[in-house]
mmCIF file of C-alpha atoms and ligand atoms in Angstrom:
data_model
loop_
_atom_site.group_PDB
_atom_site.id
_atom_site.type_symbol
_atom_site.label_atom_id
_atom_site.label_comp_id
_atom_site.label_asym_id
_atom_site.label_seq_id
_atom_site.Cartn_x
_atom_site.Cartn_y
_atom_site.Cartn_z
ATOM 1 C CA MET A 1 0.183 0.062 0.120
ATOM 2 C CA LEU A 2 1.086 3.846 -0.643
ATOM 3 C CA LYS A 3 1.678 5.345 2.330
ATOM 4 C CA ALA A 4 0.221 8.667 2.108
ATOM 5 C CA THR A 5 1.858 11.963 2.965
ATOM 6 C CA GLU A 6 0.266 15.572 3.722
ATOM 7 C CA LYS A 7 -0.527 16.695 0.445
ATOM 8 C CA ILE A 8 -0.440 16.421 -3.201
ATOM 9 C CA TRP A 9 -0.149 19.298 -5.615
ATOM 10 C CA PHE A 10 -2.851 19.823 -8.136
ATOM 11 C CA ASN A 11 -2.671 23.136 -10.351
ATOM 12 C CA GLY A 12 -0.856 25.453 -8.675
ATOM 13 C CA GLN A 13 -2.483 24.669 -5.413
ATOM 14 C CA PHE A 14 -1.612 22.536 -2.201
ATOM 15 C CA VAL A 15 -4.345 20.136 -1.667
ATOM 16 C CA GLY A 16 -4.839 17.530 0.839
ATOM 17 C CA TRP A 17 -3.832 13.548 -0.135
ATOM 18 C CA ASP A 18 -7.039 12.259 -0.169
ATOM 19 C CA ASP A 19 -8.703 15.369 -2.004
ATOM 20 C CA ALA A 20 -6.655 14.822 -4.862
ATOM 21 C CA LYS A 21 -9.365 13.005 -6.691
ATOM 22 C CA ILE A 22 -10.771 12.808 -10.567
ATOM 23 C CA HIS A 23 -14.275 12.011 -11.940
ATOM 24 C CA VAL A 24 -14.753 8.731 -13.498
ATOM 25 C CA LEU A 25 -15.808 10.480 -16.584
ATOM 26 C CA SER A 26 -12.711 12.460 -16.858
ATOM 27 C CA HIS A 27 -11.125 11.864 -20.467
ATOM 28 C CA VAL A 28 -7.844 9.894 -19.181
ATOM 29 C CA VAL A 29 -10.318 7.180 -17.635
ATOM 30 C CA SER A 30 -12.023 5.705 -20.998
ATOM 31 C CA TYR A 31 -8.628 6.989 -23.172
ATOM 32 C CA GLY A 32 -5.445 6.991 -21.399
ATOM 33 C CA SER A 33 -4.600 10.340 -22.278
ATOM 34 C CA SER A 34 -1.911 11.281 -19.510
ATOM 35 C CA VAL A 35 1.935 12.015 -19.309
ATOM 36 C CA PHE A 36 3.641 11.615 -16.095
ATOM 37 C CA GLU A 37 7.457 11.166 -14.603
ATOM 38 C CA GLY A 38 8.856 9.252 -11.996
ATOM 39 C CA ILE A 39 11.882 11.131 -9.983
ATOM 40 C CA ARG A 40 13.673 10.723 -7.221
ATOM 41 C CA CYS A 41 14.459 12.377 -3.943
ATOM 42 C CA TYR A 42 18.117 11.073 -2.002
ATOM 43 C CA GLU A 43 18.840 11.833 0.933
ATOM 44 C CA THR A 44 22.699 13.511 1.212
ATOM 45 C CA ALA A 45 24.588 14.689 4.196
ATOM 46 C CA ALA A 46 23.260 18.327 3.152
ATOM 47 C CA GLY A 47 19.886 17.373 3.486
ATOM 48 C CA PRO A 48 17.608 16.050 0.677
ATOM 49 C CA ALA A 49 17.863 16.314 -3.271
ATOM 50 C CA ILE A 50 15.915 16.022 -6.373
ATOM 51 C CA PHE A 51 17.752 14.107 -8.978
ATOM 52 C CA ARG A 52 18.356 15.654 -12.204
ATOM 53 C CA LEU A 53 14.857 17.441 -11.811
ATOM 54 C CA ARG A 54 15.680 19.746 -15.227
ATOM 55 C CA GLU A 55 15.415 16.733 -17.570
ATOM 56 C CA HIS A 56 12.647 15.081 -15.476
ATOM 57 C CA VAL A 57 10.428 18.506 -15.950
ATOM 58 C CA ARG A 58 11.892 18.673 -19.929
ATOM 59 C CA ARG A 59 10.840 15.159 -20.509
ATOM 60 C CA LEU A 60 7.652 15.579 -18.998
ATOM 61 C CA ILE A 61 6.997 18.736 -21.262
ATOM 62 C CA ASP A 62 8.297 17.137 -24.418
ATOM 63 C CA SER A 63 6.145 14.119 -23.270
ATOM 64 C CA ALA A 64 3.186 16.842 -23.209
ATOM 65 C CA ARG A 65 4.203 18.154 -26.224
ATOM 66 C CA ILE A 66 3.995 15.020 -28.204
ATOM 67 C CA TYR A 67 0.289 14.651 -27.637
ATOM 68 C CA ARG A 68 -0.722 18.097 -27.701
ATOM 69 C CA MET A 69 -1.582 18.786 -24.221
ATOM 70 C CA ASP A 70 1.092 21.395 -23.101
ATOM 71 C CA THR A 71 -1.757 23.843 -22.660
ATOM 72 C CA PHE A 72 -1.521 23.946 -18.992
ATOM 73 C CA ARG A 73 0.074 27.123 -17.490
ATOM 74 C CA TYR A 74 3.122 26.448 -15.756
ATOM 75 C CA SER A 75 6.399 26.884 -16.937
ATOM 76 C CA SER A 76 9.503 24.161 -16.266
ATOM 77 C CA ASP A 77 10.834 26.794 -13.463
ATOM 78 C CA GLU A 78 6.656 26.635 -11.699
ATOM 79 C CA LEU A 79 6.892 23.108 -12.005
ATOM 80 C CA ALA A 80 10.397 22.567 -10.677
ATOM 81 C CA GLN A 81 9.712 24.522 -8.015
ATOM 82 C CA ALA A 82 6.463 22.860 -7.211
ATOM 83 C CA MET A 83 8.196 19.528 -6.794
ATOM 84 C CA LEU A 84 10.867 20.972 -4.375
ATOM 85 C CA GLU A 85 8.383 23.224 -2.166
ATOM 86 C CA LEU A 86 6.128 19.767 -2.284
ATOM 87 C CA VAL A 87 9.195 17.648 -0.599
ATOM 88 C CA GLY A 88 9.768 20.330 1.434
ATOM 89 C CA ILE A 89 5.922 20.752 2.831
ATOM 90 C CA ASN A 90 5.504 17.021 2.915
ATOM 91 C CA GLN A 91 8.759 16.985 5.078
ATOM 92 C CA MET A 92 9.794 13.642 3.071
ATOM 93 C CA ARG A 93 13.476 12.731 2.927
ATOM 94 C CA ALA A 94 14.256 10.383 0.394
ATOM 95 C CA CYS A 95 11.002 9.804 -1.836
ATOM 96 C CA TYR A 96 9.558 8.973 -5.314
ATOM 97 C CA LEU A 97 8.121 12.151 -6.928
ATOM 98 C CA ARG A 98 5.067 11.218 -9.515
ATOM 99 C CA PRO A 99 3.887 14.453 -11.382
ATOM 100 C CA ILE A 100 1.098 13.792 -13.638
ATOM 101 C CA VAL A 101 -0.491 15.505 -16.728
ATOM 102 C CA LEU A 102 -3.808 14.548 -18.068
ATOM 103 C CA ARG A 103 -6.661 15.132 -19.802
ATOM 104 C CA GLY A 104 -9.421 15.957 -17.491
ATOM 105 C CA TYR A 105 -13.666 16.052 -17.329
ATOM 106 C CA GLY A 106 -15.125 17.805 -19.655
ATOM 107 C CA GLU A 107 -16.338 16.111 -22.729
ATOM 108 C CA LEU A 108 -16.313 12.648 -23.294
ATOM 109 C CA GLY A 109 -15.116 11.537 -27.360
ATOM 110 C CA VAL A 110 -11.764 10.214 -28.501
ATOM 111 C CA ASN A 111 -10.597 14.310 -29.277
ATOM 112 C CA GLY A 112 -10.156 15.535 -25.717
ATOM 113 C CA LEU A 113 -8.569 18.965 -27.080
ATOM 114 C CA ARG A 114 -11.774 20.677 -25.560
ATOM 115 C CA ASN A 115 -11.056 18.860 -21.966
ATOM 116 C CA PRO A 116 -8.958 20.865 -18.929
ATOM 117 C CA VAL A 117 -5.416 19.393 -19.116
ATOM 118 C CA ASP A 118 -4.652 19.295 -15.190
ATOM 119 C CA VAL A 119 -1.552 18.733 -13.357
ATOM 120 C CA TYR A 120 -0.508 16.372 -10.493
ATOM 121 C CA ILE A 121 2.179 15.962 -8.447
ATOM 122 C CA ALA A 122 2.645 13.732 -5.679
ATOM 123 C CA CYS A 123 5.312 12.248 -3.418
ATOM 124 C CA TRP A 124 5.858 9.171 -1.047
ATOM 125 C CA GLU A 125 8.269 6.899 0.073
ATOM 126 C CA TRP A 126 9.630 4.135 -2.683
ATOM 127 C CA GLY A 127 11.917 1.263 -1.940
ATOM 128 C CA LYS A 128 14.038 -0.325 -4.340
ATOM 129 C CA TYR A 129 12.175 -1.610 -7.493
ATOM 130 C CA LEU A 130 13.521 -5.019 -7.824
ATOM 131 C CA GLY A 131 14.147 -5.420 -4.297
ATOM 132 C CA GLU A 132 17.315 -4.754 -2.417
ATOM 133 C CA GLU A 133 19.001 -7.905 -3.346
ATOM 134 C CA ALA A 134 18.249 -7.378 -6.629
ATOM 135 C CA LEU A 135 20.925 -4.751 -6.538
ATOM 136 C CA SER A 136 23.662 -6.647 -5.242
ATOM 137 C CA GLU A 137 22.719 -10.151 -6.553
ATOM 138 C CA GLY A 138 21.449 -9.450 -10.048
ATOM 139 C CA THR A 139 17.941 -10.197 -11.230
ATOM 140 C CA ASP A 140 16.022 -13.305 -13.646
ATOM 141 C CA VAL A 141 14.583 -11.866 -16.732
ATOM 142 C CA CYS A 142 12.796 -13.219 -19.535
ATOM 143 C CA ILE A 143 12.839 -12.084 -22.740
ATOM 144 C CA SER A 144 8.707 -10.713 -23.314
ATOM 145 C CA SER A 145 6.277 -12.481 -25.693
ATOM 146 C CA TRP A 146 5.390 -9.185 -26.577
ATOM 147 C CA THR A 147 6.502 -6.697 -28.685
ATOM 148 C CA ARG A 148 7.256 -3.037 -27.415
ATOM 149 C CA MET A 149 5.294 -0.563 -29.167
ATOM 150 C CA ALA A 150 5.841 -0.416 -32.760
ATOM 151 C CA PRO A 151 7.728 3.262 -33.822
ATOM 152 C CA ASN A 152 4.488 5.034 -35.498
ATOM 153 C CA THR A 153 1.665 3.298 -33.204
ATOM 154 C CA LEU A 154 2.706 4.576 -29.871
ATOM 155 C CA PRO A 155 5.428 7.161 -29.397
ATOM 156 C CA ALA A 156 8.052 5.607 -27.083
ATOM 157 C CA LEU A 157 9.383 9.029 -26.305
ATOM 158 C CA ALA A 158 6.652 10.532 -25.051
ATOM 159 C CA LYS A 159 5.842 8.887 -21.056
ATOM 160 C CA ALA A 160 2.644 8.201 -21.698
ATOM 161 C CA GLY A 161 0.356 6.545 -19.626
ATOM 162 C CA ALA A 162 -1.206 4.424 -22.429
ATOM 163 C CA ASN A 163 2.401 2.775 -22.922
ATOM 164 C CA TYR A 164 1.857 0.821 -19.556
ATOM 165 C CA MET A 165 -0.310 -1.229 -21.068
ATOM 166 C CA ASN A 166 2.204 -2.705 -23.084
ATOM 167 C CA SER A 167 4.601 -2.228 -19.739
ATOM 168 C CA GLN A 168 1.832 -4.430 -17.714
ATOM 169 C CA LEU A 169 1.747 -7.208 -20.217
ATOM 170 C CA ILE A 170 5.477 -7.803 -20.326
ATOM 171 C CA ARG A 171 5.732 -7.383 -16.109
ATOM 172 C CA MET A 172 2.848 -9.849 -15.744
ATOM 173 C CA GLU A 173 3.562 -12.464 -17.930
ATOM 174 C CA ALA A 174 7.256 -12.471 -16.509
ATOM 175 C CA ALA A 175 5.836 -12.835 -13.072
ATOM 176 C CA ALA A 176 3.463 -15.554 -13.888
ATOM 177 C CA ASN A 177 6.781 -17.442 -15.870
ATOM 178 C CA GLY A 178 8.615 -17.205 -12.279
ATOM 179 C CA TYR A 179 11.015 -13.900 -13.554
ATOM 180 C CA HIS A 180 11.200 -10.504 -11.971
ATOM 181 C CA GLU A 181 11.329 -8.854 -15.490
ATOM 182 C CA GLY A 182 10.513 -8.956 -18.952
ATOM 183 C CA ILE A 183 12.758 -7.379 -21.795
ATOM 184 C CA ALA A 184 10.703 -6.549 -24.892
ATOM 185 C CA LEU A 185 11.981 -6.895 -28.013
ATOM 186 C CA ASP A 186 10.983 -3.905 -30.554
ATOM 187 C CA SER A 187 9.362 -4.229 -33.930
ATOM 188 C CA THR A 188 12.499 -5.508 -36.010
ATOM 189 C CA GLY A 189 13.072 -8.180 -33.149
ATOM 190 C CA ASN A 190 16.125 -6.659 -31.499
ATOM 191 C CA ILE A 191 15.860 -5.466 -28.107
ATOM 192 C CA SER A 192 14.208 -3.013 -27.079
ATOM 193 C CA GLU A 193 13.553 -2.276 -23.145
ATOM 194 C CA GLY A 194 12.344 -3.726 -19.965
ATOM 195 C CA SER A 195 8.796 -2.601 -18.537
ATOM 196 C CA GLY A 196 9.887 0.066 -16.818
ATOM 197 C CA GLU A 197 13.740 0.056 -17.205
ATOM 198 C CA ASN A 198 16.208 0.917 -20.406
ATOM 199 C CA VAL A 199 18.852 -2.008 -20.817
ATOM 200 C CA PHE A 200 22.345 -2.445 -21.399
ATOM 201 C CA VAL A 201 25.178 -4.841 -22.534
ATOM 202 C CA VAL A 202 28.669 -5.439 -21.559
ATOM 203 C CA ARG A 203 30.726 -7.647 -24.063
ATOM 204 C CA ASP A 204 34.642 -7.458 -24.103
ATOM 205 C CA GLY A 205 34.680 -4.145 -22.214
ATOM 206 C CA LYS A 206 32.559 -1.901 -24.218
ATOM 207 C CA ILE A 207 28.935 -1.016 -22.841
ATOM 208 C CA ILE A 208 26.166 -1.249 -25.502
ATOM 209 C CA THR A 209 22.709 0.157 -25.507
ATOM 210 C CA PRO A 210 19.454 0.485 -28.002
ATOM 211 C CA PRO A 211 19.487 3.598 -29.883
ATOM 212 C CA LEU A 212 15.817 5.810 -29.477
ATOM 213 C CA SER A 213 14.764 4.302 -32.900
ATOM 214 C CA SER A 214 14.546 1.060 -31.021
ATOM 215 C CA SER A 215 11.555 1.716 -29.251
ATOM 216 C CA VAL A 216 12.465 2.787 -25.867
ATOM 217 C CA LEU A 217 11.906 5.858 -23.758
ATOM 218 C CA PRO A 218 14.982 8.574 -23.312
ATOM 219 C CA GLY A 219 15.823 7.158 -19.797
ATOM 220 C CA ILE A 220 17.394 9.969 -17.692
ATOM 221 C CA THR A 221 19.258 7.093 -15.882
ATOM 222 C CA ARG A 222 20.288 6.060 -19.387
ATOM 223 C CA ASP A 223 21.698 9.093 -19.737
ATOM 224 C CA THR A 224 23.092 9.425 -16.559
ATOM 225 C CA VAL A 225 24.931 5.815 -17.047
ATOM 226 C CA VAL A 226 26.757 7.276 -20.395
ATOM 227 C CA THR A 227 28.205 10.324 -18.820
ATOM 228 C CA LEU A 228 29.113 8.411 -15.881
ATOM 229 C CA ALA A 229 30.608 5.610 -17.878
ATOM 230 C CA ARG A 230 32.635 8.035 -20.320
ATOM 231 C CA ASP A 231 33.749 9.753 -17.421
ATOM 232 C CA LEU A 232 35.424 6.508 -16.110
ATOM 233 C CA GLY A 233 36.741 5.468 -19.314
ATOM 234 C CA TYR A 234 34.391 2.554 -20.794
ATOM 235 C CA PRO A 235 33.512 2.839 -24.242
ATOM 236 C CA ILE A 236 30.266 3.208 -24.678
ATOM 237 C CA VAL A 237 27.896 3.198 -28.202
ATOM 238 C CA GLU A 238 24.322 3.146 -28.965
ATOM 239 C CA SER A 239 24.240 0.159 -30.810
ATOM 240 C CA VAL A 240 20.629 -2.160 -32.325
ATOM 241 C CA ILE A 241 21.355 -5.373 -30.351
ATOM 242 C CA PRO A 242 20.096 -8.667 -31.362
ATOM 243 C CA ARG A 243 18.806 -10.921 -28.649
ATOM 244 C CA GLU A 244 21.163 -13.593 -28.453
ATOM 245 C CA LEU A 245 24.220 -10.617 -27.789
ATOM 246 C CA LEU A 246 22.100 -11.150 -23.937
ATOM 247 C CA TYR A 247 22.961 -14.689 -23.857
ATOM 248 C CA ILE A 248 26.586 -13.946 -24.503
ATOM 249 C CA ALA A 249 26.812 -11.002 -22.783
ATOM 250 C CA ASP A 250 29.886 -10.673 -19.639
ATOM 251 C CA GLU A 251 27.220 -8.258 -18.193
ATOM 252 C CA VAL A 252 23.548 -6.883 -18.955
ATOM 253 C CA PHE A 253 22.240 -4.287 -16.587
ATOM 254 C CA PHE A 254 18.795 -2.009 -15.798
ATOM 255 C CA THR A 255 19.082 1.594 -15.833
ATOM 256 C CA GLY A 256 15.375 3.704 -14.735
ATOM 257 C CA THR A 257 15.017 5.737 -11.388
ATOM 258 C CA ALA A 258 13.176 3.707 -9.545
ATOM 259 C CA ALA A 259 15.357 0.272 -10.332
ATOM 260 C CA GLU A 260 18.947 2.463 -10.527
ATOM 261 C CA ILE A 261 21.252 0.131 -12.160
ATOM 262 C CA THR A 262 20.477 -3.472 -11.401
ATOM 263 C CA PRO A 263 22.110 -6.017 -12.254
ATOM 264 C CA ILE A 264 20.747 -8.979 -14.639
ATOM 265 C CA ARG A 265 22.152 -11.862 -13.292
ATOM 266 C CA SER A 266 20.184 -14.509 -16.455
ATOM 267 C CA VAL A 267 17.951 -13.939 -19.560
ATOM 268 C CA ASP A 268 15.588 -17.144 -20.806
ATOM 269 C CA ARG A 269 17.436 -19.013 -17.421
ATOM 270 C CA ILE A 270 21.223 -18.892 -19.239
ATOM 271 C CA GLN A 271 22.947 -17.346 -16.985
ATOM 272 C CA VAL A 272 24.905 -14.165 -17.934
ATOM 273 C CA GLY A 273 28.697 -13.987 -17.154
ATOM 274 C CA LYS A 274 29.302 -15.432 -13.942
ATOM 275 C CA GLY A 275 25.702 -15.220 -13.163
ATOM 276 C CA SER A 276 26.105 -12.546 -10.525
ATOM 277 C CA ARG A 277 26.899 -8.623 -10.744
ATOM 278 C CA GLY A 278 29.493 -7.911 -12.938
ATOM 279 C CA PRO A 279 32.659 -5.890 -12.172
ATOM 280 C CA VAL A 280 31.740 -2.607 -14.791
ATOM 281 C CA THR A 281 28.158 -2.697 -13.198
ATOM 282 C CA GLU A 282 29.610 -2.672 -10.070
ATOM 283 C CA LYS A 283 31.842 -0.148 -10.954
ATOM 284 C CA LEU A 284 28.734 2.359 -12.173
ATOM 285 C CA GLN A 285 26.679 1.621 -9.200
ATOM 286 C CA HIS A 286 29.220 3.078 -6.826
ATOM 287 C CA GLU A 287 30.053 6.009 -8.618
ATOM 288 C CA PHE A 288 25.895 6.476 -9.232
ATOM 289 C CA PHE A 289 25.299 6.072 -5.823
ATOM 290 C CA ALA A 290 28.110 7.913 -4.202
ATOM 291 C CA ILE A 291 26.942 11.198 -6.537
ATOM 292 C CA VAL A 292 23.211 10.536 -5.450
ATOM 293 C CA ASN A 293 23.770 9.907 -1.913
ATOM 294 C CA GLY A 294 26.122 13.379 -2.023
ATOM 295 C CA THR A 295 29.359 11.155 -0.822
ATOM 296 C CA LYS A 296 31.258 12.381 -4.336
ATOM 297 C CA PRO A 297 31.217 15.691 -5.409
ATOM 298 C CA ASP A 298 27.526 16.710 -7.471
ATOM 299 C CA ARG A 299 30.281 17.464 -10.550
ATOM 300 C CA HIS A 300 27.698 17.052 -13.493
ATOM 301 C CA ASN A 301 25.120 19.531 -11.333
ATOM 302 C CA TRP A 302 22.532 16.646 -11.272
ATOM 303 C CA LEU A 303 21.015 17.299 -7.681
ATOM 304 C CA SER A 304 18.254 20.272 -6.777
ATOM 305 C CA PRO A 305 18.167 20.935 -2.834
ATOM 306 C CA VAL A 306 14.855 21.005 -1.092
ATOM 307 C CA GLU A 307 14.597 23.269 1.445
ATOM 308 C CA VAL A 308 13.378 21.368 4.839
ATOM 309 C CA ARG A 309 10.486 22.873 6.286
ATOM 310 C CA GLN A 310 9.643 22.892 9.817
ATOM 311 C CA PRO A 311 6.552 21.099 10.730
ATOM 312 C CA VAL A 312 3.576 23.854 11.141
ATOM 313 C CA ALA A 313 1.947 24.250 14.356
ATOM 314 C CA ARG A 314 -1.555 23.752 14.398
HETATM 315 N N1 PPE B 401 11.734 2.343 -19.503
HETATM 316 C C1 PPE B 401 10.767 2.530 -19.186
HETATM 317 C C2 PPE B 401 9.398 2.068 -20.205
HETATM 318 C C3 PPE B 401 10.147 3.104 -18.026
HETATM 319 O O1 PPE B 401 8.965 2.899 -17.760
HETATM 320 C C4 PPE B 401 11.451 3.823 -17.574
HETATM 321 C C5 PPE B 401 11.548 4.059 -15.854
HETATM 322 C C6 PPE B 401 12.788 3.822 -17.990
HETATM 323 C C7 PPE B 401 12.774 3.311 -19.398
HETATM 324 C C8 PPE B 401 14.052 4.456 -17.337
HETATM 325 O O2 PPE B 401 13.881 5.943 -17.629
HETATM 326 P P1 PPE B 401 14.254 6.754 -16.593
HETATM 327 O O3 PPE B 401 13.402 6.885 -15.017
HETATM 328 O O4 PPE B 401 14.016 8.051 -17.085
HETATM 329 O O5 PPE B 401 15.676 6.595 -16.258
HETATM 330 N N2 PPE B 401 10.371 4.098 -15.282
HETATM 331 C C9 PPE B 401 9.635 4.347 -14.532
HETATM 332 C C10 PPE B 401 8.302 3.685 -13.731
HETATM 333 C C11 PPE B 401 8.264 2.821 -13.125
HETATM 334 C C12 PPE B 401 6.999 2.496 -12.393
HETATM 335 O O6 PPE B 401 6.644 1.289 -12.323
HETATM 336 O O7 PPE B 401 5.641 3.620 -12.237
HETATM 337 C C13 PPE B 401 10.847 4.660 -13.186
HETATM 338 O O8 PPE B 401 11.570 4.388 -13.109
HETATM 339 O O9 PPE B 401 10.158 5.520 -12.181
#
């Protein structure tokens, strides 16, 4: 169960957690017209800090624009400020933020252009996505029998609620077959992404991840790992990845806001490398966690500090 926090930001106001409700005939309910983000706030010695806030806000606005939903009145700066304030008001330390832009209540019918576009931002505590153990031991995944969206069906660059119907099929099938997670192929049969993560492969010291043309979300953790890999001197390329490269890789790992950097120890019950977290994955994890936890300097300016508020007397 979600653990409620005090406030949710709704169209410029802070409302009570239980008051952030929508009508069942809101456009989004029938037609899936929402775009959203998932953002982590980490606890550092200097206080809570939101990771890559600007980039997440940008992707939210990009997603809204793709679906002609960028008609709300809030600027990037206002949305970023709202998130920083929300974490402060809810007195959270480490938490997960979920901004959602949706077509609300008004008319009903596929064309929702006349419905209001409502913006909500919530935050709550969210632990490790694939379990604490997965971060050190690795996770067992399968290739899904479901394909990720073909390019001219649902746009992968938008983080839209509707894409997650496909993600649900992938994730539920994986669970039904005893795996932690599934990786989908794209419509050409090459590796795309997990139900909620990007995929990376390491072979002979070289790191590879599928290009945006493989129907992947332009992951912000993906970009973080590409940047850190370059900093650490690893050759890293975007390249189409055939399924079987996962079977013969030295290392495979997931990246995502929720999943962070999670090693994959088997694919379709074929052991990856030595069947445990590999050295490149571990090195990248160390660098990543050192930066987000504030134990190493934030050299890329990725952290936005939250002002912690004192509890308001009642
Ligand atoms: N692909 C998909 C399909 C995806 O959902 C995510 C994030 C990523 C890649 C990685 O993107 P990024 O977070 O920017 O590095 N998935 C979010 C939602 C997970 C959920 O279950 O809800 C997340 O990790 O927050």
